[in-house]
Amino acid sequence: MKRALITGITGQDGSYLAEYLLSLGYEVHGVVRRVALEDPEQRLRRIVHLRDKIQLHPASLESYPSLFQIFSRYEFDECYHLAAQSFVAESFSDGFSTMAINVNGTHFLLEAIRNLRPSCKFYFAGSSEMFGKVAEVPQREITRFHPRSPYGISKVAGFFLAMNYREAYNMFCSSGILFNHESPRRGFEFVTRKISSGAARIRLGLQNKLSLGNLDARRDWGHAEEYVRAMHLMLQQPTPDDFVVATGETHSVREFCELAFSEVGLDYREHVEIDERLQRPAEVDLLIGDTTKAREVLKFTPARGFQDLVRDMVHSDLRLLENKVSTEQSTISA
Ligand code: G4F
């Protein structure tokens, strides 16, 4: 039985990856913040159904000793480093904590592995945000990076840290350059979930308007549940390497709105309003990934397209809200 450690196990990707590794027969461990253990209903909500199948360890990405301790107690075969301050807009508000968590956290983990378990394979969650002001279209593994936010810069640093540990210490470190990946488990701060839940709430009469920023930004949106398989595949290769994971299609935020609102029988133009305060100081205008290497080497091709993703998110939010409303109503009448 292989033993894997996931940082960021309580997030969208971490929860899907934990499910996937369990289905493959792994022993799954996760790093969580201590506060998460104290507020399980909210902070562990994505992994509540896995609670008795996984082992959680309280630690902080800001503390080398806390990570060192976990590696000194267990011999892991694989480590998936997904935890990060991952909201781009927040990185403009507080670039310093984004850099500290994302860069030092990655460095601490790599160093703990080097000292205690150098044979442990390491997956680093890179990001298409590293391409930023894109040097070519579509973007591939060798496209020059030009990040446009502290978040993007922190991911470039993490990417090169992983590469450096690979080259300097011969460790198995691979980075996934994942393009945007979404699902019904996405956090509400990201634009896709903001739109899917907004459209569902407007449909149910719970609100009437949805404020958004730049509707013209284009993203290559895939389904997170599928993308975790690519992470796992990267660590099963004979040699470590870096891979773009994407659908190869691009759509604007406006198209996402159009489709999401039409799924619930509404016209987004009657409900979406632009709030200039939601514009970013520097925007990433166009992302679209070149899927060739992942297809040829990993044999990974995502099956779920844009329409399928939008539908999944909107209908899941509708169901969630309908259940909530009917529970509230039955509580009131009881
Ligand atoms: O959903 P977003 O916040 O995602 P973003 O910035 O593309 O980053 C996500 O994908 C990256 C992979 O490329 C990850 F590395 C990162 O951690 C994160 O998961 O914004 C998408 C686009 C942006 O262009 C933004 O300006 O939507 C635009 N947008 C327009 N109105 C908005 C809004 N974004 C948000 N969050 N909220 C808005 O109201």
Short mmCIF file of C-alpha atoms and ligand atoms in Angstrom, two decimals:
data_model
loop_
_atom_site.label_atom_id
_atom_site.label_comp_id
_atom_site.label_asym_id
_atom_site.label_seq_id
_atom_site.Cartn_x
_atom_site.Cartn_y
_atom_site.Cartn_z
CA MET A 1 0.00 0.00 0.00
CA LYS A 2 1.39 3.40 -0.97
CA ARG A 3 1.28 6.24 1.54
CA ALA A 4 0.59 9.78 0.33
CA LEU A 5 0.55 13.15 2.05
CA ILE A 6 -1.65 15.94 0.68
CA THR A 7 -1.26 19.56 1.72
CA GLY A 8 -4.45 21.50 1.03
CA ILE A 9 -6.55 18.37 1.53
CA THR A 10 -9.53 20.43 2.71
CA GLY A 11 -9.73 22.35 -0.58
CA GLN A 12 -11.41 21.55 -3.88
CA ASP A 13 -8.45 19.73 -5.42
CA GLY A 14 -7.28 18.13 -2.18
CA SER A 15 -10.68 16.58 -1.50
CA TYR A 16 -10.97 15.14 -5.02
CA LEU A 17 -7.39 13.88 -4.90
CA ALA A 18 -7.95 12.20 -1.52
CA GLU A 19 -11.01 10.41 -2.93
CA TYR A 20 -9.07 9.34 -5.99
CA LEU A 21 -6.03 8.04 -4.07
CA LEU A 22 -8.29 6.15 -1.65
CA SER A 23 -10.01 4.53 -4.64
CA LEU A 24 -6.57 3.36 -5.79
CA GLY A 25 -5.87 1.79 -2.38
CA TYR A 26 -3.51 4.47 -0.97
CA GLU A 27 -3.12 5.30 2.69
CA VAL A 28 -3.99 8.99 2.62
CA HIS A 29 -2.73 11.62 5.06
CA GLY A 30 -3.48 15.32 5.00
CA VAL A 31 -1.95 18.47 6.44
CA VAL A 32 -4.53 20.81 7.96
CA ARG A 33 -4.40 23.97 10.00
CA ARG A 34 -5.16 23.47 13.68
CA VAL A 35 -8.15 25.83 13.42
CA ALA A 36 -9.67 23.46 10.84
CA LEU A 37 -9.82 20.69 13.43
CA GLU A 38 -11.57 23.07 15.79
CA ASP A 39 -14.21 24.05 13.23
CA PRO A 40 -14.76 20.80 11.30
CA GLU A 41 -18.31 21.58 10.14
CA GLN A 42 -17.14 24.53 8.09
CA ARG A 43 -13.47 23.91 7.38
CA LEU A 44 -13.56 20.15 6.82
CA ARG A 45 -16.87 20.19 4.92
CA ARG A 46 -15.36 18.90 1.65
CA ILE A 47 -13.79 15.87 3.33
CA VAL A 48 -16.38 15.10 5.99
CA HIS A 49 -17.34 11.90 4.12
CA LEU A 50 -13.68 10.76 4.18
CA ARG A 51 -12.99 11.56 7.82
CA ASP A 52 -12.64 7.96 9.03
CA LYS A 53 -10.61 6.89 5.99
CA ILE A 54 -7.83 9.48 6.16
CA GLN A 55 -5.36 10.73 8.76
CA LEU A 56 -5.12 14.46 9.39
CA HIS A 57 -2.10 16.20 10.89
CA PRO A 58 -2.21 19.76 12.21
CA ALA A 59 0.68 21.84 10.87
CA SER A 60 1.37 25.19 9.30
CA LEU A 61 3.04 25.96 5.99
CA GLU A 62 4.66 28.87 7.81
CA SER A 63 6.42 26.56 10.26
CA TYR A 64 9.28 24.33 9.15
CA PRO A 65 9.32 22.37 12.46
CA SER A 66 5.64 21.47 12.16
CA LEU A 67 6.20 20.00 8.67
CA PHE A 68 9.47 18.36 9.72
CA GLN A 69 7.61 16.58 12.52
CA ILE A 70 5.11 14.97 10.13
CA PHE A 71 7.90 13.65 7.91
CA SER A 72 9.81 12.36 10.91
CA ARG A 73 6.79 10.28 12.00
CA TYR A 74 5.77 8.74 8.65
CA GLU A 75 7.52 7.47 5.54
CA PHE A 76 5.59 8.89 2.63
CA ASP A 77 5.93 7.62 -0.93
CA GLU A 78 4.29 10.66 -2.49
CA CYS A 79 3.63 14.22 -1.38
CA TYR A 80 1.12 16.41 -3.23
CA HIS A 81 1.68 20.04 -2.34
CA LEU A 82 -1.60 21.79 -3.14
CA ALA A 83 -1.93 24.18 -0.21
CA ALA A 84 -1.48 27.85 -1.01
CA GLN A 85 -3.03 31.27 -0.77
CA SER A 86 -4.64 30.71 -4.19
CA PHE A 87 -6.92 33.71 -4.68
CA VAL A 88 -5.22 36.06 -7.14
CA ALA A 89 -7.18 39.18 -6.10
CA GLU A 90 -6.23 38.65 -2.44
CA SER A 91 -2.57 38.52 -3.44
CA PHE A 92 -2.86 42.15 -4.57
CA SER A 93 -4.32 43.12 -1.18
CA ASP A 94 -1.67 41.24 0.80
CA GLY A 95 1.18 40.17 -1.42
CA PHE A 96 3.48 39.64 1.54
CA SER A 97 1.50 36.86 3.19
CA THR A 98 0.85 35.25 -0.21
CA MET A 99 4.59 35.18 -0.88
CA ALA A 100 5.42 33.94 2.62
CA ILE A 101 2.93 31.06 2.55
CA ASN A 102 3.38 30.03 -1.06
CA VAL A 103 7.15 30.36 -1.40
CA ASN A 104 8.36 29.45 2.10
CA GLY A 105 5.74 26.72 2.46
CA THR A 106 7.02 25.01 -0.68
CA HIS A 107 10.63 25.49 0.36
CA PHE A 108 10.02 24.10 3.88
CA LEU A 109 8.33 21.00 2.49
CA LEU A 110 11.09 20.33 -0.04
CA GLU A 111 13.73 20.75 2.62
CA ALA A 112 11.93 18.46 5.09
CA ILE A 113 11.67 15.81 2.37
CA ARG A 114 15.33 16.22 1.41
CA ASN A 115 16.41 15.77 5.04
CA LEU A 116 14.09 12.96 6.07
CA ARG A 117 12.71 11.10 3.07
CA PRO A 118 14.48 12.06 -0.18
CA SER A 119 12.86 9.16 -2.06
CA CYS A 120 9.39 10.65 -1.52
CA LYS A 121 8.02 11.90 -4.86
CA PHE A 122 6.89 15.52 -4.79
CA TYR A 123 4.10 17.15 -6.78
CA PHE A 124 4.05 20.94 -6.95
CA ALA A 125 0.84 22.72 -7.92
CA GLY A 126 2.06 25.22 -10.47
CA SER A 127 -0.44 27.44 -12.25
CA SER A 128 -1.27 28.94 -15.63
CA GLU A 129 -1.09 32.29 -13.80
CA MET A 130 2.68 31.90 -14.24
CA PHE A 131 2.20 32.70 -17.96
CA GLY A 132 0.39 35.94 -17.09
CA LYS A 133 0.99 38.36 -19.95
CA VAL A 134 1.26 35.50 -22.36
CA ALA A 135 4.28 35.19 -24.65
CA GLU A 136 2.53 32.75 -26.98
CA VAL A 137 -0.86 31.22 -27.69
CA PRO A 138 -1.54 28.49 -26.71
CA GLN A 139 0.77 28.21 -23.70
CA ARG A 140 2.98 25.14 -23.30
CA GLU A 141 5.60 23.90 -20.87
CA ILE A 142 8.38 25.95 -22.44
CA THR A 143 6.43 29.21 -22.83
CA ARG A 144 8.24 32.05 -21.06
CA PHE A 145 6.70 33.04 -17.70
CA HIS A 146 5.51 36.61 -17.17
CA PRO A 147 3.41 36.58 -13.98
CA ARG A 148 1.06 39.50 -13.35
CA SER A 149 0.34 39.22 -9.62
CA PRO A 150 2.14 38.38 -6.36
CA TYR A 151 0.30 35.06 -6.55
CA GLY A 152 1.71 34.36 -10.04
CA ILE A 153 5.19 35.37 -8.88
CA SER A 154 4.95 33.07 -5.85
CA LYS A 155 4.01 30.17 -8.13
CA VAL A 156 6.95 30.86 -10.44
CA ALA A 157 9.24 30.79 -7.38
CA GLY A 158 7.70 27.49 -6.20
CA PHE A 159 8.05 26.02 -9.68
CA PHE A 160 11.75 26.83 -9.79
CA LEU A 161 12.29 25.62 -6.23
CA ALA A 162 10.85 22.23 -7.24
CA MET A 163 13.05 22.22 -10.35
CA ASN A 164 16.10 23.12 -8.29
CA TYR A 165 15.57 20.27 -5.80
CA ARG A 166 15.18 17.96 -8.78
CA GLU A 167 18.43 19.12 -10.38
CA ALA A 168 20.53 19.71 -7.26
CA TYR A 169 19.49 16.75 -5.11
CA ASN A 170 18.16 14.33 -7.71
CA MET A 171 14.76 14.32 -6.05
CA PHE A 172 11.61 13.27 -7.92
CA CYS A 173 9.86 16.66 -8.16
CA SER A 174 7.23 17.29 -10.83
CA SER A 175 5.10 20.36 -11.37
CA GLY A 176 1.64 20.47 -12.87
CA ILE A 177 0.92 23.72 -14.68
CA LEU A 178 -2.79 23.47 -14.21
CA PHE A 179 -5.07 25.87 -16.02
CA ASN A 180 -8.24 27.00 -14.21
CA HIS A 181 -10.15 24.03 -12.89
CA GLU A 182 -13.51 24.30 -11.24
CA SER A 183 -16.33 22.20 -9.80
CA PRO A 184 -19.27 22.39 -7.41
CA ARG A 185 -16.62 22.33 -4.64
CA ARG A 186 -15.01 25.59 -5.83
CA GLY A 187 -14.75 28.41 -3.26
CA PHE A 188 -17.28 31.24 -3.62
CA GLU A 189 -14.58 33.88 -4.15
CA PHE A 190 -13.65 32.53 -7.60
CA VAL A 191 -15.58 33.87 -10.56
CA THR A 192 -17.11 30.59 -11.75
CA ARG A 193 -18.67 29.74 -8.39
CA LYS A 194 -19.68 33.34 -7.87
CA ILE A 195 -21.59 33.16 -11.16
CA SER A 196 -23.09 29.67 -10.69
CA SER A 197 -24.31 30.42 -7.17
CA GLY A 198 -25.41 33.95 -8.20
CA ALA A 199 -27.49 32.60 -11.11
CA ALA A 200 -29.06 29.96 -8.84
CA ARG A 201 -29.87 32.53 -6.12
CA ILE A 202 -31.42 34.91 -8.66
CA ARG A 203 -33.49 32.04 -10.12
CA LEU A 204 -34.84 31.28 -6.63
CA GLY A 205 -35.58 34.94 -5.89
CA LEU A 206 -32.91 35.18 -3.17
CA GLN A 207 -31.14 38.09 -4.89
CA ASN A 208 -31.58 40.12 -8.05
CA LYS A 209 -28.14 41.44 -9.09
CA LEU A 210 -24.65 39.99 -9.39
CA SER A 211 -21.60 42.30 -9.33
CA LEU A 212 -18.59 41.27 -11.39
CA GLY A 213 -15.36 42.83 -12.65
CA ASN A 214 -13.78 42.13 -16.03
CA LEU A 215 -16.13 40.07 -18.24
CA ASP A 216 -13.67 39.94 -21.14
CA ALA A 217 -10.94 37.89 -19.47
CA ARG A 218 -10.59 34.48 -21.13
CA ARG A 219 -9.75 31.27 -19.33
CA ASP A 220 -9.20 27.61 -20.19
CA TRP A 221 -11.64 26.09 -17.70
CA GLY A 222 -11.58 22.35 -16.94
CA HIS A 223 -13.17 20.11 -14.31
CA ALA A 224 -11.15 19.71 -11.10
CA GLU A 225 -12.40 16.18 -10.45
CA GLU A 226 -10.65 15.05 -13.62
CA TYR A 227 -7.48 17.09 -13.20
CA VAL A 228 -6.43 15.31 -10.00
CA ARG A 229 -5.86 12.19 -12.09
CA ALA A 230 -3.20 14.09 -14.04
CA MET A 231 -1.43 15.01 -10.77
CA HIS A 232 -1.26 11.35 -9.82
CA LEU A 233 -0.08 10.31 -13.31
CA MET A 234 2.82 12.78 -13.10
CA LEU A 235 4.22 10.94 -10.08
CA GLN A 236 3.89 7.53 -11.82
CA GLN A 237 6.25 8.47 -14.68
CA PRO A 238 9.76 6.98 -14.88
CA THR A 239 11.32 10.45 -14.54
CA PRO A 240 10.14 13.73 -13.00
CA ASP A 241 8.94 16.43 -15.38
CA ASP A 242 6.54 19.38 -15.73
CA PHE A 243 3.20 19.25 -17.53
CA VAL A 244 0.51 21.64 -18.71
CA VAL A 245 -2.95 20.37 -17.81
CA ALA A 246 -5.72 22.08 -19.75
CA THR A 247 -8.66 21.51 -22.09
CA GLY A 248 -7.22 23.44 -25.05
CA GLU A 249 -10.36 25.64 -25.23
CA THR A 250 -10.79 29.20 -24.05
CA HIS A 251 -13.96 31.08 -23.01
CA SER A 252 -14.63 34.52 -21.60
CA VAL A 253 -16.16 35.30 -18.22
CA ARG A 254 -19.06 36.75 -20.24
CA GLU A 255 -19.62 33.40 -21.99
CA PHE A 256 -19.63 31.70 -18.59
CA CYS A 257 -22.32 34.14 -17.46
CA GLU A 258 -24.37 33.67 -20.63
CA LEU A 259 -24.43 29.91 -20.29
CA ALA A 260 -24.92 29.80 -16.51
CA PHE A 261 -27.87 32.18 -16.57
CA SER A 262 -29.44 30.50 -19.60
CA GLU A 263 -29.25 27.17 -17.73
CA VAL A 264 -31.76 28.61 -15.24
CA GLY A 265 -33.85 30.35 -17.90
CA LEU A 266 -32.45 33.87 -17.36
CA ASP A 267 -30.62 36.52 -19.42
CA TYR A 268 -27.38 37.52 -17.67
CA ARG A 269 -27.62 41.05 -19.16
CA GLU A 270 -30.60 41.77 -16.92
CA HIS A 271 -28.78 40.79 -13.74
CA VAL A 272 -25.01 41.25 -14.04
CA GLU A 273 -23.64 44.67 -13.17
CA ILE A 274 -20.04 45.79 -13.45
CA ASP A 275 -18.26 46.92 -10.32
CA GLU A 276 -15.01 48.66 -11.21
CA ARG A 277 -13.61 47.82 -7.77
CA LEU A 278 -13.47 44.16 -8.84
CA GLN A 279 -11.02 44.91 -11.66
CA ARG A 280 -7.45 43.82 -10.91
CA PRO A 281 -4.47 46.20 -11.03
CA ALA A 282 -2.91 43.91 -13.66
CA GLU A 283 -5.04 41.36 -15.50
CA VAL A 284 -4.27 38.07 -17.22
CA ASP A 285 -6.29 38.52 -20.39
CA LEU A 286 -6.06 35.22 -22.20
CA LEU A 287 -5.21 31.71 -21.11
CA ILE A 288 -5.39 28.61 -23.27
CA GLY A 289 -3.25 25.54 -22.77
CA ASP A 290 -1.45 23.33 -25.25
CA THR A 291 -2.45 19.80 -24.22
CA THR A 292 0.03 17.91 -26.42
CA LYS A 293 2.58 16.80 -23.81
CA ALA A 294 -0.03 15.65 -21.25
CA ARG A 295 -1.85 13.75 -23.98
CA GLU A 296 1.26 12.08 -25.40
CA VAL A 297 3.26 11.37 -22.24
CA LEU A 298 0.67 11.07 -19.48
CA LYS A 299 -2.08 9.76 -21.80
CA PHE A 300 -4.30 12.29 -20.09
CA THR A 301 -7.17 13.89 -22.01
CA PRO A 302 -9.94 15.62 -20.09
CA ALA A 303 -13.39 14.41 -21.11
CA ARG A 304 -15.51 17.13 -19.51
CA GLY A 305 -15.94 20.31 -21.55
CA PHE A 306 -17.06 23.86 -20.82
CA GLN A 307 -20.83 23.27 -21.14
CA ASP A 308 -20.73 20.20 -18.95
CA LEU A 309 -18.75 22.09 -16.29
CA VAL A 310 -21.09 25.11 -16.24
CA ARG A 311 -24.17 22.86 -16.05
CA ASP A 312 -22.69 20.77 -13.25
CA MET A 313 -21.91 23.87 -11.19
CA VAL A 314 -25.21 25.68 -11.75
CA HIS A 315 -27.44 22.67 -11.11
CA SER A 316 -25.47 21.67 -8.06
CA ASP A 317 -25.88 25.20 -6.64
CA LEU A 318 -29.61 25.13 -7.42
CA ARG A 319 -30.01 21.82 -5.57
CA LEU A 320 -27.96 23.07 -2.63
CA LEU A 321 -30.02 26.25 -2.28
CA GLU A 322 -33.36 24.49 -2.79
CA ASN A 323 -32.49 22.07 0.02
CA LYS A 324 -31.41 24.93 2.26
CA VAL A 325 -34.60 26.89 1.60
CA SER A 326 -36.85 23.87 2.23
CA THR A 327 -34.96 22.98 5.46
CA GLU A 328 -35.38 26.57 6.67
CA GLN A 329 -39.09 26.50 5.80
CA SER A 330 -39.70 23.23 7.64
CA THR A 331 -37.80 24.57 10.68
CA ILE A 332 -40.04 27.66 10.71
CA SER A 333 -43.28 25.67 10.38
CA ALA A 334 -42.25 23.06 13.01
O1 G4F B 1 -11.90 32.91 -10.85
P1 G4F B 1 -10.73 33.81 -10.77
O2 G4F B 1 -10.56 34.54 -9.48
O3 G4F B 1 -9.47 32.92 -11.13
P2 G4F B 1 -7.97 33.28 -11.64
O4 G4F B 1 -7.58 34.60 -11.20
O5 G4F B 1 -7.92 32.97 -13.09
O6 G4F B 1 -7.11 32.22 -10.83
C1 G4F B 1 -7.51 30.86 -10.65
O7 G4F B 1 -6.92 30.06 -11.63
C2 G4F B 1 -5.48 29.95 -11.57
C3 G4F B 1 -5.04 29.05 -12.70
O8 G4F B 1 -4.81 29.84 -13.81
C4 G4F B 1 -5.07 29.42 -10.21
F1 G4F B 1 -3.73 29.29 -10.15
C5 G4F B 1 -5.58 30.36 -9.14
O9 G4F B 1 -5.24 29.86 -7.87
C6 G4F B 1 -7.10 30.44 -9.25
O10 G4F B 1 -7.62 29.16 -8.98
O11 G4F B 1 -10.78 34.90 -11.93
C7 G4F B 1 -10.93 34.55 -13.28
C8 G4F B 1 -11.14 35.79 -14.11
C9 G4F B 1 -10.13 36.90 -13.84
O12 G4F B 1 -9.71 37.44 -15.06
C10 G4F B 1 -10.91 37.96 -13.08
O13 G4F B 1 -10.47 39.30 -13.29
O14 G4F B 1 -12.42 36.34 -13.78
C11 G4F B 1 -12.29 37.75 -13.67
N1 G4F B 1 -13.39 38.24 -12.82
C12 G4F B 1 -14.36 39.10 -13.23
N2 G4F B 1 -15.18 39.39 -12.20
C13 G4F B 1 -13.59 37.96 -11.53
C14 G4F B 1 -14.73 38.67 -11.13
N3 G4F B 1 -12.91 37.15 -10.68
C15 G4F B 1 -13.40 37.04 -9.40
N4 G4F B 1 -12.77 36.21 -8.55
N5 G4F B 1 -14.50 37.76 -8.98
C16 G4F B 1 -15.18 38.59 -9.79
O15 G4F B 1 -16.18 39.21 -9.39
#
